[in-house]
Coordinates of C-alpha atoms and ligand atoms in Angstrom, one line a residue:
M1 CA -3.6 16.5 -3.6
T2 CA -4.2 19.8 -5.0
G3 CA -6.5 19.9 -7.9
K4 CA -8.1 16.8 -7.9
R5 CA -11.7 16.6 -6.9
L6 CA -13.0 12.7 -7.4
F7 CA -9.9 10.9 -6.8
G8 CA -7.9 10.5 -3.3
T9 CA -4.4 9.1 -3.0
N10 CA -5.6 5.7 -4.1
G11 CA -8.2 6.1 -6.8
V12 CA -11.7 7.1 -6.4
R13 CA -13.7 5.4 -3.1
G14 CA -17.4 5.7 -2.0
I15 CA -20.2 4.0 -0.5
T16 CA -21.8 1.8 -3.2
G17 CA -25.3 3.3 -4.5
A18 CA -24.6 6.5 -2.8
D19 CA -21.0 8.3 -4.0
M20 CA -19.8 5.5 -6.2
T21 CA -22.4 4.4 -8.7
P22 CA -22.4 2.5 -12.2
T23 CA -22.7 5.7 -13.7
L24 CA -19.6 7.0 -12.0
A25 CA -18.1 3.8 -13.1
L26 CA -18.9 4.1 -16.6
S27 CA -17.8 7.8 -17.0
I28 CA -14.3 6.6 -15.6
G29 CA -14.4 3.7 -18.5
L30 CA -15.4 6.2 -21.2
A31 CA -12.8 8.7 -19.5
L32 CA -10.1 6.2 -19.4
G33 CA -10.7 4.6 -22.6
S34 CA -10.5 8.1 -24.8
M35 CA -6.9 8.7 -22.9
R36 CA -5.5 5.5 -23.3
I37 CA -6.8 3.7 -26.3
G38 CA -5.4 0.1 -27.0
S39 CA -5.8 -3.0 -24.8
I40 CA -7.3 -2.5 -21.1
A41 CA -7.0 -5.2 -18.5
V42 CA -9.7 -4.9 -15.8
G43 CA -10.2 -7.0 -12.4
R44 CA -11.8 -6.4 -9.2
D45 CA -11.7 -7.4 -5.4
T46 CA -14.4 -9.7 -3.9
R47 CA -16.9 -7.0 -3.1
T48 CA -20.7 -7.5 -3.8
S49 CA -20.7 -4.3 -5.6
G50 CA -17.8 -5.2 -7.8
P51 CA -19.7 -7.4 -11.0
A52 CA -21.9 -4.3 -11.7
L53 CA -19.0 -1.7 -11.6
C54 CA -16.8 -3.6 -13.1
S55 CA -19.3 -4.2 -16.4
A56 CA -20.0 -0.5 -16.0
V57 CA -16.1 0.4 -16.7
K58 CA -15.7 -2.3 -19.3
A59 CA -19.0 -0.5 -21.2
G60 CA -17.1 2.6 -21.2
L61 CA -14.1 1.3 -22.2
L62 CA -15.5 -0.8 -25.3
A63 CA -17.6 2.1 -26.3
T64 CA -14.5 4.1 -26.8
G65 CA -13.0 1.5 -28.8
C66 CA -10.6 -0.5 -26.3
D67 CA -10.5 -4.0 -26.1
V68 CA -11.0 -5.3 -22.7
T69 CA -9.3 -8.5 -21.0
D70 CA -11.4 -9.1 -17.9
C71 CA -9.1 -10.8 -15.3
G72 CA -11.6 -11.4 -13.0
I73 CA -11.1 -11.4 -9.2
L74 CA -7.5 -10.9 -8.3
P75 CA -5.3 -8.8 -6.1
T76 CA -4.5 -5.3 -7.2
P77 CA -0.6 -5.8 -7.3
A78 CA -1.5 -8.9 -9.7
L79 CA -3.2 -6.9 -11.8
Q80 CA -1.0 -4.2 -11.9
Y81 CA 1.9 -7.2 -13.0
L82 CA -0.1 -8.4 -15.8
V83 CA -0.7 -4.2 -16.8
K84 CA 3.0 -4.3 -16.8
E85 CA 3.7 -7.5 -18.7
H86 CA 0.9 -6.7 -21.4
F87 CA -1.4 -4.2 -21.5
D88 CA -1.8 -0.4 -22.5
A89 CA -3.7 0.6 -18.8
G90 CA -5.7 -1.1 -16.2
A91 CA -8.6 -0.4 -13.9
M92 CA -8.8 -2.3 -10.6
I93 CA -12.5 -2.3 -8.8
T94 CA -11.5 -2.2 -5.3
A95 CA -11.7 -0.1 -2.2
S96 CA -8.9 -1.7 -0.5
H97 CA -9.2 -1.9 2.8
N98 CA -12.5 0.1 3.6
P99 CA -15.6 -1.7 4.9
P100 CA -17.7 -3.9 2.7
E101 CA -20.1 -0.9 1.7
Y102 CA -17.4 1.0 -0.1
N103 CA -16.0 0.4 -3.8
G104 CA -13.8 2.3 -5.8
V105 CA -11.6 2.1 -9.1
K106 CA -7.6 2.3 -9.1
V107 CA -6.6 3.2 -12.3
I108 CA -3.1 1.7 -13.7
E109 CA -0.8 2.7 -16.0
P110 CA 1.3 0.8 -18.5
D111 CA 4.2 0.4 -16.8
G112 CA 1.8 -1.0 -13.9
T113 CA 2.0 1.9 -11.0
E114 CA -1.2 4.0 -10.2
M115 CA -1.7 6.7 -12.3
G116 CA -0.2 9.7 -10.5
D117 CA -1.8 13.2 -10.1
E118 CA -1.3 15.1 -13.2
E119 CA -2.5 12.6 -15.3
T120 CA -5.5 11.8 -12.9
I121 CA -6.2 15.4 -13.0
R122 CA -6.7 15.3 -16.8
L123 CA -8.9 12.0 -16.3
E124 CA -11.1 13.8 -14.0
A125 CA -11.6 16.6 -16.5
K126 CA -12.7 13.8 -18.9
I127 CA -14.9 12.4 -16.4
L128 CA -16.6 15.6 -15.6
D129 CA -16.8 16.9 -19.0
E130 CA -19.1 13.9 -20.3
R131 CA -18.4 14.4 -24.2
V132 CA -16.1 11.7 -24.4
P133 CA -16.2 10.7 -28.1
L134 CA -17.5 7.4 -29.3
S135 CA -16.3 4.6 -31.3
P136 CA -18.9 3.7 -34.5
W137 CA -20.5 0.3 -34.5
N138 CA -17.5 -1.2 -36.6
A139 CA -14.8 0.0 -34.3
T140 CA -16.2 -0.7 -31.0
G141 CA -13.6 -3.0 -28.5
R142 CA -13.7 -6.7 -28.2
E143 CA -14.0 -8.2 -24.7
V144 CA -12.0 -11.4 -23.6
H145 CA -12.2 -13.5 -20.1
A146 CA -9.0 -14.2 -18.8
S147 CA -9.3 -15.2 -15.2
H148 CA -6.2 -17.8 -15.8
L149 CA -4.0 -14.8 -16.1
V150 CA -3.3 -14.8 -12.3
R151 CA -1.3 -17.8 -12.7
E152 CA 1.4 -15.6 -14.3
Y153 CA 1.6 -13.3 -11.3
T154 CA 2.0 -16.1 -8.6
D155 CA 4.5 -17.6 -11.0
A156 CA 6.9 -14.2 -10.9
V157 CA 6.3 -14.0 -7.0
V158 CA 7.3 -17.7 -6.6
K159 CA 10.4 -17.9 -9.2
K160 CA 11.8 -15.3 -6.9
F161 CA 13.0 -17.5 -4.4
P162 CA 15.0 -20.8 -4.5
A163 CA 12.5 -23.8 -4.7
G164 CA 11.5 -25.3 -1.4
I165 CA 12.4 -22.2 0.6
G166 CA 9.4 -22.9 2.8
D167 CA 10.1 -26.8 3.4
G168 CA 9.4 -27.5 7.0
I169 CA 7.4 -24.2 7.9
T170 CA 3.7 -24.0 8.6
V171 CA 2.3 -20.7 8.1
A172 CA -1.4 -19.5 8.9
V173 CA -3.1 -17.5 6.3
D174 CA -5.9 -15.0 6.6
P175 CA -6.8 -13.4 3.2
G176 CA -9.8 -11.9 5.0
C177 CA -12.3 -13.4 2.3
G178 CA -10.7 -10.9 -0.5
A179 CA -8.4 -11.1 -3.4
A180 CA -5.6 -12.8 -1.8
C181 CA -8.0 -16.0 -1.5
A182 CA -6.8 -16.6 -5.1
T183 CA -3.0 -16.0 -4.8
T184 CA -1.4 -16.1 -1.3
P185 CA -2.3 -19.7 -0.1
E186 CA -0.9 -21.0 -3.9
I187 CA 2.2 -18.8 -3.3
L188 CA 3.1 -20.0 0.0
T189 CA 2.2 -23.8 -0.9
R190 CA 4.3 -23.6 -4.0
L191 CA 7.5 -22.5 -1.8
G192 CA 7.1 -25.5 0.2
C193 CA 5.1 -24.4 3.0
R194 CA 2.6 -26.1 5.0
V195 CA -0.4 -23.6 4.9
V196 CA -3.4 -23.6 7.0
T197 CA -6.2 -20.8 6.1
L198 CA -8.8 -18.8 8.1
N199 CA -11.5 -16.7 5.8
S200 CA -10.0 -18.3 2.4
Q201 CA -13.2 -18.6 0.8
M202 CA -14.2 -15.4 -2.0
D203 CA -17.1 -13.8 0.1
G204 CA -17.8 -9.9 -0.4
T205 CA -20.1 -10.0 2.7
F206 CA -16.6 -10.1 4.6
P207 CA -18.3 -12.8 7.1
G208 CA -14.9 -13.1 8.9
R209 CA -13.5 -9.8 9.4
L210 CA -13.3 -6.2 7.7
P211 CA -11.2 -5.8 5.0
E212 CA -8.7 -3.9 7.3
P213 CA -6.2 -6.3 8.9
S214 CA -6.3 -4.7 12.3
P215 CA -4.9 -6.4 15.5
E216 CA -8.7 -7.0 16.9
G217 CA -10.0 -8.6 13.5
L218 CA -6.9 -11.0 13.7
R219 CA -7.6 -12.5 17.1
P220 CA -8.9 -15.5 15.4
L221 CA -6.0 -15.8 13.1
G222 CA -3.9 -15.9 16.1
N223 CA -5.9 -18.7 17.8
L224 CA -5.1 -20.5 14.6
V225 CA -1.2 -19.6 14.8
R226 CA -1.4 -21.1 18.4
S227 CA -3.6 -24.3 18.1
T228 CA -1.3 -25.2 14.8
G229 CA 2.1 -24.4 15.9
A230 CA 2.4 -22.0 12.9
A231 CA 5.6 -20.1 12.5
L232 CA 4.0 -17.2 11.5
G233 CA 0.5 -15.6 11.1
I234 CA -0.1 -13.4 7.6
A235 CA -3.1 -11.4 6.9
H236 CA -4.0 -9.1 3.9
D237 CA -6.2 -6.2 3.5
G238 CA -9.0 -6.2 0.9
D239 CA -6.9 -6.2 -2.3
A240 CA -4.0 -7.7 -0.9
D241 CA -1.3 -4.8 -1.8
R242 CA -0.7 -5.0 1.9
A243 CA 0.6 -7.7 4.3
V244 CA 0.7 -7.8 7.8
F245 CA 1.9 -10.6 10.0
L246 CA 1.5 -12.4 13.4
D247 CA 4.3 -13.7 15.3
E248 CA 4.6 -17.4 16.5
N249 CA 2.6 -16.5 19.6
G250 CA -0.2 -14.9 17.5
E251 CA 1.0 -11.7 18.7
F252 CA 0.7 -8.6 16.0
I253 CA 3.6 -7.2 14.6
E254 CA 3.7 -3.3 14.3
E255 CA 3.9 -2.5 10.2
N256 CA 7.0 -0.1 11.1
Q257 CA 8.7 -3.2 12.4
E258 CA 7.4 -5.5 9.4
F259 CA 9.2 -2.9 7.2
G260 CA 12.5 -3.1 9.1
L261 CA 12.5 -6.5 9.5
I262 CA 12.2 -6.8 5.6
A263 CA 14.2 -3.8 5.0
N264 CA 17.3 -5.7 6.6
Q265 CA 16.7 -8.8 4.6
V266 CA 16.3 -6.8 1.2
C267 CA 19.2 -4.5 2.1
R268 CA 21.5 -7.0 2.6
D269 CA 21.4 -8.4 -0.8
R270 CA 20.7 -5.0 -2.8
K271 CA 22.4 -1.7 -2.1
G272 CA 20.9 1.8 -3.0
T273 CA 18.4 4.0 -1.9
V274 CA 15.1 2.9 0.4
V275 CA 12.4 5.2 -0.3
M276 CA 9.7 5.9 2.1
P277 CA 7.4 8.6 3.0
V278 CA 7.9 11.1 6.1
S279 CA 5.6 9.3 8.6
T280 CA 7.8 6.1 8.5
S281 CA 9.5 4.9 11.9
R282 CA 13.4 6.2 11.9
L283 CA 13.7 2.6 12.4
V284 CA 13.8 1.8 8.9
E285 CA 16.2 4.4 8.2
E286 CA 18.6 3.3 10.5
I287 CA 18.2 -0.5 9.3
A288 CA 19.1 0.8 5.9
R289 CA 22.1 2.6 6.9
R290 CA 23.3 -0.1 8.9
N291 CA 23.2 -1.9 5.7
G292 CA 24.9 0.4 3.6
C293 CA 22.0 2.2 2.0
D294 CA 20.5 5.7 1.7
V295 CA 17.1 7.0 2.4
Q296 CA 14.7 9.3 0.4
Y297 CA 11.7 10.5 2.0
T298 CA 8.5 11.5 0.1
P299 CA 5.0 12.8 0.5
V300 CA 2.7 10.3 2.5
G301 CA 1.0 7.8 -0.1
S302 CA 2.5 5.0 -2.0
I303 CA 2.1 6.4 -5.1
Y304 CA 4.5 9.0 -4.3
V305 CA 6.8 6.3 -3.1
A306 CA 6.7 4.0 -6.3
R307 CA 7.1 7.2 -8.5
A308 CA 10.1 8.1 -6.3
M309 CA 11.8 4.9 -7.1
R310 CA 10.9 5.1 -10.6
A311 CA 12.7 8.3 -10.9
L312 CA 15.8 6.9 -9.4
E313 CA 15.9 4.1 -11.9
A314 CA 15.2 6.6 -14.5
A315 CA 18.2 8.6 -13.7
H316 CA 20.3 5.4 -13.4
K317 CA 20.6 5.7 -9.5
P318 CA 20.5 2.1 -7.4
V319 CA 17.0 1.9 -5.7
A320 CA 17.1 -0.9 -3.0
F321 CA 13.6 -0.9 -1.6
G322 CA 10.7 0.9 -0.7
G323 CA 7.1 1.1 1.1
E324 CA 5.0 2.5 3.9
G325 CA 4.6 1.8 7.2
N326 CA 1.6 0.2 6.7
G327 CA 2.3 -3.6 5.3
G328 CA 2.5 -2.0 1.9
L329 CA 6.2 -2.6 0.5
I330 CA 7.8 -2.4 -3.0
Y331 CA 10.3 -4.6 -4.7
P332 CA 12.1 -3.0 -7.5
D333 CA 12.9 -6.1 -8.9
H334 CA 9.6 -7.4 -9.1
Q335 CA 7.3 -4.5 -10.0
Y336 CA 6.6 -0.9 -8.9
C337 CA 3.9 -1.2 -6.6
R338 CA 2.8 -2.7 -3.3
D339 CA 2.6 -6.0 -3.1
G340 CA 1.3 -8.1 -0.2
G341 CA 1.8 -11.6 -1.9
M342 CA 5.5 -10.9 -2.5
T343 CA 5.9 -9.6 1.2
A344 CA 4.4 -12.6 2.5
A345 CA 6.7 -14.6 0.4
M346 CA 9.6 -12.8 1.7
M347 CA 8.8 -13.3 5.2
I348 CA 9.3 -16.9 4.5
A349 CA 12.5 -16.4 3.2
I350 CA 13.6 -14.5 6.1
L351 CA 12.4 -17.2 8.5
A352 CA 14.4 -20.0 6.3
R353 CA 17.5 -17.6 6.3
E354 CA 17.6 -16.7 9.8
Q355 CA 16.4 -20.0 11.8
S356 CA 15.1 -18.2 14.1
T357 CA 11.7 -17.1 15.8
V358 CA 9.3 -14.3 14.6
S359 CA 9.5 -12.9 17.9
D360 CA 13.2 -12.7 18.3
L361 CA 13.6 -11.4 15.0
V362 CA 11.6 -8.5 16.0
A363 CA 12.8 -8.5 19.8
A364 CA 16.2 -7.6 17.8
L365 CA 15.2 -4.8 16.1
P366 CA 16.1 -1.1 17.6
T367 CA 13.4 0.0 19.7
F368 CA 11.5 3.2 19.0
H369 CA 8.8 5.3 21.1
L370 CA 6.0 6.6 18.9
I371 CA 3.1 9.0 20.1
K372 CA 0.3 9.4 17.6
E373 CA -2.4 12.3 18.3
K374 CA -5.0 13.7 16.5
I375 CA -5.2 18.0 17.1
R376 CA -8.6 19.8 16.4
G377 CA -8.3 23.3 15.5
A378 CA -10.3 25.8 13.1
D379 CA -7.4 26.5 10.8
P380 CA -4.7 23.4 10.4
S381 CA -2.7 25.6 7.7
A382 CA -2.5 28.2 10.6
M383 CA -1.4 25.6 13.1
I384 CA 1.5 24.5 10.5
R385 CA 2.6 27.9 10.1
N386 CA 2.7 28.6 13.8
L387 CA 5.0 25.3 14.1
C388 CA 7.2 26.3 11.0
T389 CA 8.2 29.7 12.9
A390 CA 8.1 28.6 16.4
F391 CA 10.5 25.5 15.2
A392 CA 12.4 27.9 12.5
G393 CA 16.1 27.0 14.3
D394 CA 15.2 23.2 14.1
H395 CA 15.9 20.8 10.9
L396 CA 12.7 21.2 9.3
D397 CA 11.4 19.2 6.2
R398 CA 8.7 20.7 4.0
T399 CA 7.8 17.4 2.3
D400 CA 4.5 17.2 3.4
G401 CA 3.4 19.3 6.3
I402 CA 6.2 19.8 8.5
R403 CA 8.9 17.3 10.0
I404 CA 11.3 18.3 12.6
N405 CA 14.6 16.4 12.5
R406 CA 16.7 15.9 15.8
K407 CA 19.5 13.8 16.7
E408 CA 17.5 12.1 19.2
S409 CA 13.9 12.5 17.9
W410 CA 11.7 13.5 15.2
A411 CA 7.8 14.9 14.9
L412 CA 5.6 15.1 11.7
I413 CA 2.6 17.4 11.9
R414 CA 0.2 17.1 8.9
P415 CA -3.3 19.0 8.2
S416 CA -5.8 16.2 7.4
G417 CA -7.1 16.5 3.8
T418 CA -10.9 15.9 5.1
E419 CA -11.3 17.4 8.4
P420 CA -10.4 20.2 10.7
L421 CA -7.5 18.8 12.5
V422 CA -3.9 17.8 12.1
R423 CA -2.1 14.6 12.8
V424 CA 1.0 14.7 15.0
I425 CA 3.5 11.5 15.3
V426 CA 6.7 11.8 17.5
E427 CA 9.1 9.5 17.9
S428 CA 12.2 8.9 19.7
P429 CA 14.3 5.7 21.3
D430 CA 13.6 7.3 24.4
Q431 CA 10.3 7.6 25.7
K432 CA 10.8 10.7 27.9
I433 CA 12.5 12.5 25.2
A434 CA 9.5 11.6 22.8
Q435 CA 7.1 12.8 25.5
A436 CA 8.5 16.1 26.1
F437 CA 8.9 16.8 22.5
F438 CA 5.3 15.8 22.2
D439 CA 4.7 18.6 25.1
E440 CA 6.7 21.2 23.4
I441 CA 4.6 21.0 20.1
M442 CA 1.6 21.0 21.7
K443 CA 2.6 24.4 23.8
K444 CA 3.6 25.9 20.3
I445 CA 0.9 24.5 18.1
D446 CA -1.9 27.0 19.2
P447 CA -5.1 24.9 18.4
S448 CA -7.0 28.6 18.3
Ligands
MG501 MG1 -4.8 -2.4 -0.5

């Protein structure tokens, strides 16, 4: 996003010892401490570099006079929940779904959302300025350890559902040796499920699979689903703000279908706007409208979804649901951030309500054909400009890149933030229409 130099859409990330160092973590702690004087919660995922980086962030916070509560290893949404309930800000040491050598910091605002662009630019200026005022000896912060606080988060999720809702349901859970080891098996057990697990020991070397819950990495979970007769397989990314699912046959459920399935459940009980990025399948819009909800599109990035949902709430407009088509879903009656533990519990509620298999529920969703491509070109913004001219007669949405909306199809073309290429997504219920539209874009894009 324009103006940010260190932070991406979800905090600072980099390779440990190269771009992500204790020195940078200390600067982040100092900068955050000087901006949000008060009581700050810190937490981390299971990465091996977590203790060193977390200690450095804490040193900065304490030196600027903030009191620090170290919540230990817990999911990002658990820390976000605790910050919303008790603290003036938070810092989560995590690289989410990135490989083990990465780590980073996500900064959490008092309302539990990730820090937005404007405040992040202010924070970066302080990090780069390096002249943060330090507290004298008698005004430095105090540190307490409170790894028991994570229980407040699991309690909050469990309380959203009727007691015993998971009775008779076997689920196979793969937290990927990440932060959800501490929470999701417990949540599901307390809902009444019989829980079998894989990769449920915390281990920052990630010996079972990479933190990204990909279909390939989840093959052993598929085997566990089949061998135990589980109704469902559940997996998380490293910090468990996302959850993905396997059906009772161990087959991966594409994340837009997951979004649609859960939107169908949530929107039956809660009316209002469903908020999602422009990259989301039209499946979700169709399901929202079927349930009497409307939709709002945002730029790509969960923080834009969360902030748009907060803005609707502030304007006293009903907000039903939100999320991204990557398993990161946001429940406004719980908190305004992606929550993998809540999403896991919600799937149990769907199974209990529908009395149907997961594969049948997925098969009942409307079908859409999606084409995704990366197109290389020296000047991505010129490619976007060409398309704006070429498709001027269509209905264009410029929320993020260019989205071309047609009755039977849509396309999104966005420049990459880091490489000389544009990403193209085309979708239609009809495969031939999707292919023809994609070919039309290729002709007009001029990748010169
Ligand atoms: Mg994540």
